[in-house]
Short mmCIF file of C-alpha atoms in Angstrom, two decimals:
data_model
loop_
_atom_site.label_atom_id
_atom_site.label_comp_id
_atom_site.label_asym_id
_atom_site.label_seq_id
_atom_site.Cartn_x
_atom_site.Cartn_y
_atom_site.Cartn_z
CA MET A 18 -29.17 14.38 -32.25
CA THR A 19 -26.59 16.29 -30.53
CA VAL A 20 -27.04 16.31 -26.74
CA PRO A 21 -25.92 19.78 -25.10
CA GLN A 22 -24.10 18.82 -22.25
CA SER A 23 -21.17 20.32 -20.10
CA THR A 24 -19.05 18.72 -17.30
CA ARG A 25 -18.78 20.04 -13.81
CA HIS A 26 -15.70 18.88 -11.56
CA ALA A 27 -15.83 18.11 -8.24
CA ILE A 28 -14.30 20.81 -5.91
CA HIS A 29 -12.32 20.71 -2.62
CA PRO A 30 -13.77 22.49 0.29
CA GLN A 31 -10.67 24.18 0.92
CA ASP A 32 -10.73 25.49 -2.67
CA PHE A 33 -14.59 26.35 -1.93
CA LYS A 34 -13.66 28.81 0.65
CA GLY A 35 -11.86 30.97 -1.73
CA TYR A 36 -14.65 31.42 -4.63
CA ASP A 37 -16.21 34.38 -5.43
CA THR A 38 -19.95 34.66 -6.49
CA GLN A 39 -19.33 34.35 -10.04
CA LYS A 40 -16.86 31.38 -9.40
CA LEU A 41 -19.60 29.66 -7.11
CA ARG A 42 -22.34 30.08 -10.00
CA GLU A 43 -19.83 28.62 -12.54
CA HIS A 44 -19.31 25.69 -10.67
CA PHE A 45 -22.50 24.96 -8.70
CA LEU A 46 -25.66 26.43 -10.49
CA ILE A 47 -27.31 25.29 -13.38
CA GLU A 48 -29.47 27.90 -14.96
CA ASN A 49 -30.77 27.09 -18.48
CA LEU A 50 -32.20 23.56 -18.15
CA PHE A 51 -35.39 23.67 -20.70
CA GLN A 52 -34.63 24.66 -24.18
CA GLU A 53 -37.25 23.98 -26.81
CA ASP A 54 -36.91 20.23 -28.63
CA THR A 55 -33.53 19.49 -26.92
CA ILE A 56 -32.14 17.62 -23.58
CA GLN A 57 -30.12 19.82 -21.52
CA LEU A 58 -27.74 18.35 -19.21
CA THR A 59 -24.94 18.63 -17.01
CA TYR A 60 -22.69 15.57 -16.28
CA THR A 61 -21.01 15.86 -12.66
CA LEU A 62 -18.03 14.48 -11.08
CA TYR A 63 -19.94 13.92 -7.65
CA ASP A 64 -21.03 10.31 -7.85
CA ARG A 65 -21.15 10.89 -11.67
CA LEU A 66 -24.65 12.08 -11.31
CA ILE A 67 -26.54 13.68 -14.42
CA ILE A 68 -28.76 16.34 -13.95
CA GLY A 69 -30.96 17.24 -16.78
CA GLY A 70 -33.97 18.68 -18.38
CA VAL A 71 -36.29 17.81 -21.38
CA HIS A 72 -38.63 20.57 -23.11
CA PRO A 73 -40.71 18.63 -26.00
CA VAL A 74 -42.55 21.21 -27.89
CA ASN A 75 -42.86 19.99 -31.83
CA GLY A 76 -42.33 16.49 -31.38
CA PRO A 77 -40.87 13.53 -29.16
CA VAL A 78 -37.24 14.23 -27.73
CA ARG A 79 -34.89 11.13 -27.59
CA LEU A 80 -32.53 10.57 -24.67
CA ASP A 81 -29.46 10.26 -26.78
CA THR A 82 -25.86 9.22 -25.33
CA PHE A 83 -23.01 11.57 -25.61
CA PRO A 84 -19.46 10.92 -26.13
CA THR A 85 -18.31 11.31 -22.27
CA LEU A 86 -20.47 8.14 -21.30
CA ARG A 87 -18.70 5.93 -24.01
CA SER A 88 -21.65 3.94 -24.57
CA GLU A 89 -23.87 3.13 -27.19
CA ASN A 90 -27.14 4.28 -25.54
CA PHE A 91 -27.47 6.51 -22.46
CA LEU A 92 -28.92 3.65 -20.13
CA ASP A 93 -26.40 1.08 -20.95
CA ARG A 94 -24.73 1.65 -17.48
CA ARG A 95 -27.21 3.82 -15.76
CA GLU A 96 -30.71 4.11 -14.15
CA ILE A 97 -32.79 7.41 -14.71
CA GLY A 98 -35.00 9.09 -12.37
CA ILE A 99 -37.77 11.45 -14.47
CA ILE A 100 -40.38 13.97 -12.41
CA ASN A 101 -42.74 15.67 -14.65
CA VAL A 102 -42.93 19.42 -13.65
CA SER A 103 -45.63 20.46 -16.28
CA ALA A 104 -48.66 19.63 -17.95
CA ASP A 105 -49.51 15.71 -18.38
CA SER A 106 -47.61 14.07 -21.21
CA THR A 107 -46.22 10.75 -22.11
CA VAL A 108 -42.55 8.85 -22.20
CA THR A 109 -42.06 6.14 -24.65
CA VAL A 110 -39.65 3.34 -22.76
CA ASP A 111 -38.65 0.73 -25.46
CA GLY A 112 -41.80 1.19 -27.19
CA GLU A 113 -44.12 1.24 -23.95
CA GLU A 114 -45.87 4.82 -23.77
CA ILE A 115 -46.49 5.48 -20.41
CA THR A 116 -48.40 8.49 -19.02
CA VAL A 117 -46.61 10.85 -16.42
CA LYS A 118 -48.69 13.45 -15.09
CA ASN A 119 -47.87 16.65 -13.29
CA LYS A 120 -45.46 15.85 -10.12
CA GLU A 121 -45.31 11.89 -10.85
CA ALA A 122 -42.02 10.17 -11.19
CA LEU A 123 -40.79 7.53 -13.50
CA TYR A 124 -37.78 5.12 -12.87
CA ILE A 125 -36.08 3.38 -15.64
CA GLY A 126 -33.13 0.83 -15.08
CA LYS A 127 -29.91 0.06 -16.67
CA GLY A 128 -30.26 -1.42 -20.30
CA VAL A 129 -33.29 -0.04 -21.59
CA LYS A 130 -32.29 1.25 -25.30
CA GLU A 131 -34.82 4.12 -26.32
CA VAL A 132 -36.38 6.51 -24.01
CA LEU A 133 -38.78 9.21 -25.97
CA PHE A 134 -40.30 12.23 -24.19
CA HIS A 135 -43.42 13.63 -25.89
CA PRO A 136 -44.94 17.09 -25.82
CA ALA A 137 -48.37 17.07 -23.89
CA PRO A 138 -51.64 16.17 -26.45
CA ASN A 139 -52.98 19.66 -26.13
CA GLY A 140 -49.98 21.81 -26.58
CA ALA A 141 -49.38 22.61 -23.40
CA ASP A 142 -45.90 23.44 -21.93
CA THR A 143 -44.25 20.34 -21.39
CA ARG A 144 -41.16 19.74 -19.05
CA PHE A 145 -39.28 16.87 -17.71
CA TYR A 146 -36.71 17.11 -15.15
CA PHE A 147 -34.33 14.14 -14.51
CA ASN A 148 -31.30 12.71 -12.49
CA SER A 149 -29.33 9.93 -13.58
CA ALA A 150 -26.46 7.96 -12.12
CA PRO A 151 -24.27 4.70 -12.75
CA ALA A 152 -26.28 1.41 -12.27
CA HIS A 153 -24.82 -2.03 -11.42
CA HIS A 154 -27.77 -3.81 -11.76
CA THR A 155 -31.04 -3.64 -13.87
CA PHE A 156 -34.34 -2.98 -12.09
CA PRO A 157 -37.88 -2.64 -13.70
CA THR A 158 -39.30 0.53 -15.18
CA LYS A 159 -41.66 1.85 -12.64
CA LYS A 160 -44.25 4.79 -12.45
CA VAL A 161 -44.62 6.42 -9.10
CA GLN A 162 -48.01 8.40 -8.60
CA LEU A 163 -48.22 10.83 -5.86
CA ASN A 164 -50.47 8.77 -3.67
CA GLU A 165 -48.05 5.89 -3.71
CA ALA A 166 -45.08 8.25 -2.48
CA GLU A 167 -43.86 8.04 1.12
CA THR A 168 -45.29 11.21 2.28
CA VAL A 169 -44.28 13.13 5.56
CA GLU A 170 -45.40 16.87 6.86
CA LEU A 171 -42.56 18.67 8.78
CA GLY A 172 -41.74 21.99 9.85
CA SER A 173 -44.54 24.82 11.00
CA LEU A 174 -45.66 28.23 10.13
CA GLU A 175 -44.04 29.47 13.50
CA THR A 176 -40.72 28.78 12.32
CA ALA A 177 -41.49 29.50 8.35
CA ASN A 178 -40.50 25.50 7.18
CA ALA A 179 -44.06 24.08 7.34
CA ARG A 180 -43.76 21.39 4.04
CA THR A 181 -44.93 18.22 2.51
CA ILE A 182 -42.11 15.78 1.50
CA ARG A 183 -43.04 13.23 -1.21
CA LYS A 184 -40.23 10.54 -1.54
CA VAL A 185 -41.12 9.22 -5.07
CA LEU A 186 -38.14 7.23 -5.98
CA ILE A 187 -36.44 5.92 -2.55
CA ASN A 188 -35.84 2.30 -1.61
CA SER A 189 -39.29 1.83 0.44
CA VAL A 190 -41.26 2.68 -2.96
CA VAL A 191 -38.88 1.55 -5.79
CA GLU A 192 -35.71 -0.38 -6.10
CA THR A 193 -33.10 1.70 -7.30
CA CYS A 194 -29.09 1.08 -7.66
CA GLN A 195 -28.05 4.44 -5.98
CA LEU A 196 -30.60 6.85 -7.05
CA GLN A 197 -33.21 8.52 -4.49
CA MET A 198 -35.64 11.52 -5.54
CA GLY A 199 -38.28 13.35 -4.01
CA ILE A 200 -40.46 16.61 -4.18
CA THR A 201 -40.73 18.83 -1.18
CA GLU A 202 -43.74 21.74 -1.34
CA LEU A 203 -43.47 24.63 1.13
CA LYS A 204 -46.67 25.79 2.34
CA THR A 205 -48.04 29.40 1.67
CA GLY A 206 -46.31 31.60 4.37
CA SER A 207 -43.20 29.11 4.91
CA VAL A 208 -39.92 29.99 2.90
CA TRP A 209 -37.44 28.04 4.48
CA ASN A 210 -36.27 24.28 3.35
CA THR A 211 -33.81 21.57 5.14
CA MET A 212 -33.52 23.78 8.41
CA PRO A 213 -31.90 22.81 10.54
CA ALA A 214 -29.48 21.60 7.86
CA HIS A 215 -27.37 18.64 7.57
CA THR A 216 -24.54 16.95 5.44
CA HIS A 217 -23.98 13.33 4.62
CA ASP A 218 -20.75 12.21 3.16
CA ARG A 219 -21.77 9.15 1.73
CA ARG A 220 -23.80 10.63 -1.27
CA MET A 221 -24.26 14.22 -2.84
CA GLU A 222 -27.30 16.04 -3.68
CA ALA A 223 -29.11 18.08 -6.31
CA TYR A 224 -31.84 20.73 -5.85
CA PHE A 225 -34.15 21.82 -8.78
CA TYR A 226 -36.30 24.80 -7.60
CA PHE A 227 -39.54 24.84 -9.70
CA GLU A 228 -43.20 26.58 -9.10
CA LEU A 229 -41.51 30.14 -7.90
CA PRO A 230 -43.19 33.17 -9.12
CA GLU A 231 -40.92 34.69 -11.86
CA ASP A 232 -40.58 37.85 -9.57
CA GLN A 233 -39.28 35.89 -6.93
CA SER A 234 -35.91 34.40 -5.53
CA VAL A 235 -34.76 31.62 -3.49
CA CYS A 236 -31.34 32.09 -1.51
CA HIS A 237 -29.41 28.61 -1.52
CA PHE A 238 -27.15 28.04 1.29
CA MET A 239 -24.23 25.60 0.73
CA GLY A 240 -20.62 25.06 2.18
CA GLU A 241 -19.47 23.70 5.18
CA PRO A 242 -21.53 24.21 8.30
CA GLN A 243 -18.54 26.33 9.52
CA GLU A 244 -17.96 28.01 6.15
CA THR A 245 -21.30 28.64 4.57
CA ARG A 246 -22.08 30.58 1.21
CA HIS A 247 -25.05 31.67 -0.70
CA LEU A 248 -26.27 31.81 -4.14
CA TRP A 249 -29.56 33.38 -5.41
CA VAL A 250 -31.38 30.81 -7.56
CA GLN A 251 -34.33 31.38 -10.13
CA ASN A 252 -37.50 29.47 -11.03
CA GLN A 253 -36.36 26.25 -12.73
CA GLN A 254 -32.56 26.16 -11.90
CA ALA A 255 -30.68 23.68 -10.03
CA ILE A 256 -28.08 23.34 -7.65
CA ILE A 257 -25.42 20.87 -7.47
CA SER A 258 -24.28 20.00 -3.95
CA PRO A 259 -21.23 18.24 -2.66
CA PRO A 260 -21.28 15.64 -0.05
CA TRP A 261 -19.41 18.08 2.52
CA SER A 262 -21.93 20.77 1.93
CA ILE A 263 -25.07 21.96 3.65
CA HIS A 264 -27.89 22.38 1.22
CA SER A 265 -30.74 24.66 2.57
CA GLY A 266 -32.78 27.71 1.18
CA ALA A 267 -34.98 30.60 2.02
CA GLY A 268 -37.46 32.10 -0.45
CA THR A 269 -39.15 35.29 -1.30
CA SER A 270 -42.29 33.40 -1.50
CA ASN A 271 -43.10 29.73 -1.01
CA TYR A 272 -42.19 27.38 -3.82
CA THR A 273 -41.21 23.76 -4.68
CA PHE A 274 -38.01 21.64 -5.28
CA ILE A 275 -36.70 18.34 -6.12
CA TRP A 276 -34.19 16.54 -4.56
CA GLY A 277 -32.03 14.30 -6.10
CA MET A 278 -29.02 12.09 -4.41
CA ALA A 279 -26.55 9.48 -5.52
CA GLY A 280 -24.13 7.74 -3.64
CA GLU A 281 -23.28 4.37 -1.57
CA ASN A 282 -26.13 4.56 0.91
CA LEU A 283 -29.77 4.23 0.44
CA ASP A 284 -30.59 5.02 3.87
CA TYR A 285 -32.21 8.33 3.53
CA ASN A 286 -31.95 9.02 7.22
CA ASP A 287 -28.22 8.40 7.16
CA MET A 288 -27.23 12.42 7.81
CA ASP A 289 -25.19 14.45 9.91
CA LYS A 290 -27.42 17.18 11.55
CA VAL A 291 -26.35 20.51 12.27
CA ALA A 292 -27.82 22.97 14.92
CA THR A 293 -28.97 26.10 13.47
CA THR A 294 -27.01 27.89 16.24
CA GLU A 295 -23.68 26.19 15.22
CA LEU A 296 -24.03 27.43 11.39
CA LYS A 297 -21.25 30.31 10.39
#
C-alpha cells in the first residue's frame, strides 16, 4: 500500500518571525490526519518525529514503510506510540491481537515487522493517532490502560485551566528510547492548556487536538517567548512545535489533546518555564 506522506523541514526561529498566517499553517499545522482505509503521516525533521493518523473502515490497515525511511519495515529503526481516539478496537502486532480501548495507549518497540490497525467490530468510527521516533534499542510491546497512567490534576477554574494530565508513555510507566506521550483533558469551563508556558531545547513536541465540538476552535500559541504567533486549530488537527517554541492554547470550548515528545532527554520536568507576564 502506498502511504500518503509529507515532509516538514526544521525552521530557524529568525526565519519564523517573518512568516505570515499561510506560511505558518503550511509549516506547522497538520490538517487531514484521517482518511478512510489509509495511514496519513507527516515526517518531520524535528528529532525525526513522525506524526500520523489511521482510519480503518472496511478492513485492517497495515503500517507500511515509505521511501524516506529507507527500511524494509516501518519499525526496523523506530519505536511508535499509538493512542485510540475513538471506539474500542484492536491492533495486531506481529500476529498478536491487542484490544485498545478509547484513550488507551500502545507502545511498540524497534524491530516489529507487522502492525495492523483494525476497524471496530461493531462498525463504530475507528481512529488511531500515533507518534514515532528513531530508536537505538528494542523495548517490548506494552499496552497502557488509563488507570496505569501517571495522573496529575493541575490548574483551577478561577484561571480557566483546570485539567487532568495522564502521562501514558513516559519512563515511569513504560520503557522507551526517546518517545513520550500523554493525554490532557480540560474540564468544563476551562480553556487554557500549558499556561504558564515553557520551552525545552532538549526535545520537540507535537499536539493533537480532539474532542473539540465541530463548531468550536482552539487558538494555539507558538514561537519564542518574546516573539509569539498564533494558529487557529480545528478538531482532530495537529501542531508541530519546535524545541525553541512555546506550545500553549486557548479554546472557545473545553477539549482534549495528546502531547508527544522526542529528543535527548526523558525527564518530563526538564523545561524552561516562562512567566505569563513575560510573554510578548
